[in-house]
Coordinates of C-alpha atoms in Angstrom, one line a residue:
M1 CA -70.1 40.9 114.2
A2 CA -68.6 44.1 115.1
T3 CA -67.9 46.5 112.6
T4 CA -64.0 47.8 112.6
Q5 CA -65.3 51.0 113.1
E6 CA -67.0 49.8 117.1
C7 CA -63.7 47.6 117.1
R8 CA -61.5 51.2 116.9
A9 CA -64.5 52.7 119.0
A10 CA -64.1 50.1 122.2
L11 CA -60.2 50.3 121.4
D12 CA -60.3 54.0 122.6
R13 CA -62.6 53.5 125.4
L14 CA -60.4 51.0 126.8
S15 CA -57.4 53.9 127.0
E16 CA -60.3 56.3 128.6
Q17 CA -61.1 53.4 131.6
L18 CA -57.8 52.7 131.6
A19 CA -56.6 56.7 132.4
A20 CA -59.1 56.8 134.9
A21 CA -58.8 53.9 136.8
P22 CA -57.1 53.8 139.8
P23 CA -53.2 54.0 140.9
E24 CA -51.8 50.3 140.7
V25 CA -54.4 49.5 138.0
R26 CA -52.6 52.4 135.8
S27 CA -48.7 51.7 137.0
A28 CA -49.8 48.1 134.7
A29 CA -50.6 50.2 131.8
A30 CA -47.7 51.9 131.8
L31 CA -45.9 49.8 130.5
D32 CA -44.2 51.0 127.0
R33 CA -44.6 48.3 124.6
S34 CA -46.0 47.3 121.6
V35 CA -49.5 45.9 121.3
S36 CA -51.5 44.3 118.8
C37 CA -55.0 43.6 118.7
H38 CA -56.0 40.1 115.9
L39 CA -59.9 40.5 115.3
K40 CA -59.9 37.2 114.3
D41 CA -63.9 37.4 112.4
L42 CA -62.9 40.7 111.1
D43 CA -59.2 39.3 110.2
V44 CA -58.3 43.1 110.8
T45 CA -55.8 43.7 113.9
F46 CA -54.7 47.1 115.4
A47 CA -51.9 47.7 116.8
G48 CA -50.0 50.3 118.8
R49 CA -48.6 50.5 121.7
L50 CA -49.3 50.5 126.0
R51 CA -47.8 53.8 127.6
S52 CA -48.7 56.3 129.7
G53 CA -51.8 54.9 131.4
G54 CA -52.9 54.6 127.6
I55 CA -53.9 52.6 124.4
E56 CA -52.6 54.4 121.3
V57 CA -53.3 52.9 118.6
T58 CA -51.4 53.7 115.4
D59 CA -52.3 51.4 112.7
T60 CA -54.8 49.2 111.4
L61 CA -53.6 46.5 109.0
A62 CA -55.6 44.0 107.4
G63 CA -54.6 40.1 108.4
P64 CA -52.9 38.5 111.7
H65 CA -50.2 40.3 113.7
P66 CA -47.5 41.1 112.6
G67 CA -44.4 40.0 112.8
P68 CA -41.3 37.6 112.1
D69 CA -43.6 34.3 111.8
R70 CA -45.2 36.2 108.9
S71 CA -44.2 37.2 105.1
D72 CA -44.6 40.9 106.3
T73 CA -40.4 40.7 108.2
H74 CA -39.9 44.8 107.8
R75 CA -42.6 44.9 110.4
Q76 CA -41.4 43.8 114.4
K77 CA -44.6 42.2 116.3
A78 CA -45.8 43.7 119.0
A79 CA -44.5 42.5 122.5
I80 CA -48.1 42.1 122.9
R81 CA -50.8 40.0 121.3
L82 CA -54.6 39.8 122.3
T83 CA -56.6 37.7 119.7
M84 CA -60.5 37.3 119.8
T85 CA -63.4 38.3 117.6
S86 CA -65.0 41.3 116.9
D87 CA -68.1 41.0 119.2
D88 CA -66.1 39.5 122.1
L89 CA -63.6 42.6 121.8
V90 CA -67.1 45.2 122.2
A91 CA -68.1 42.5 125.4
L92 CA -64.5 43.0 126.9
V93 CA -65.0 47.0 126.9
A94 CA -68.3 46.8 127.9
G95 CA -67.7 44.9 130.9
E96 CA -70.3 42.3 129.7
L97 CA -67.6 39.5 129.2
N98 CA -65.0 39.0 131.9
F99 CA -61.4 38.5 130.5
A100 CA -60.1 35.8 133.0
H101 CA -63.2 33.7 131.7
A102 CA -62.4 35.0 128.1
W103 CA -58.3 33.8 128.7
A104 CA -59.8 30.0 130.2
T105 CA -62.3 29.2 127.5
R106 CA -59.7 30.8 124.8
R107 CA -62.3 33.3 123.5
L108 CA -59.2 35.5 123.5
T109 CA -55.2 34.5 123.6
L110 CA -52.8 36.6 125.2
D111 CA -49.4 36.3 123.9
A112 CA -46.4 38.2 125.9
S113 CA -42.8 37.4 127.6
F114 CA -43.5 36.3 131.5
R115 CA -42.7 39.8 132.8
D116 CA -45.3 41.4 131.1
L117 CA -47.5 38.9 132.1
L118 CA -46.6 39.7 135.8
T119 CA -47.2 43.1 135.4
L120 CA -50.4 43.6 132.9
R121 CA -52.1 40.7 135.6
K122 CA -53.8 43.9 137.6
L123 CA -55.4 44.5 134.0
L124 CA -56.5 41.3 134.2

């Protein structure tokens, strides 16, 4: 199991990779959307924004994704929500885990609007 610090570093690397990606990939990352990534095994959620071709993590929260389906209704539900294990996040960013395979086998889930999914498909 990866640590919270290793997962935060992986998200920072992912943001750097997005910034260095080809223009057609960067355009998908140029969305301005709230994003959260819940790590089931650590029961930690990283919250932030996808914008300007990168991911800006603004908060680390205990427990699952915040939002109206939980008791913490004062926090908004992220527009793009990922759920996976800490090891899968690290492997995904390192290129050792294929996103499509992980999604198809339910190792990770991605919740977003249909419109955002169409745009994000360039990243996947």
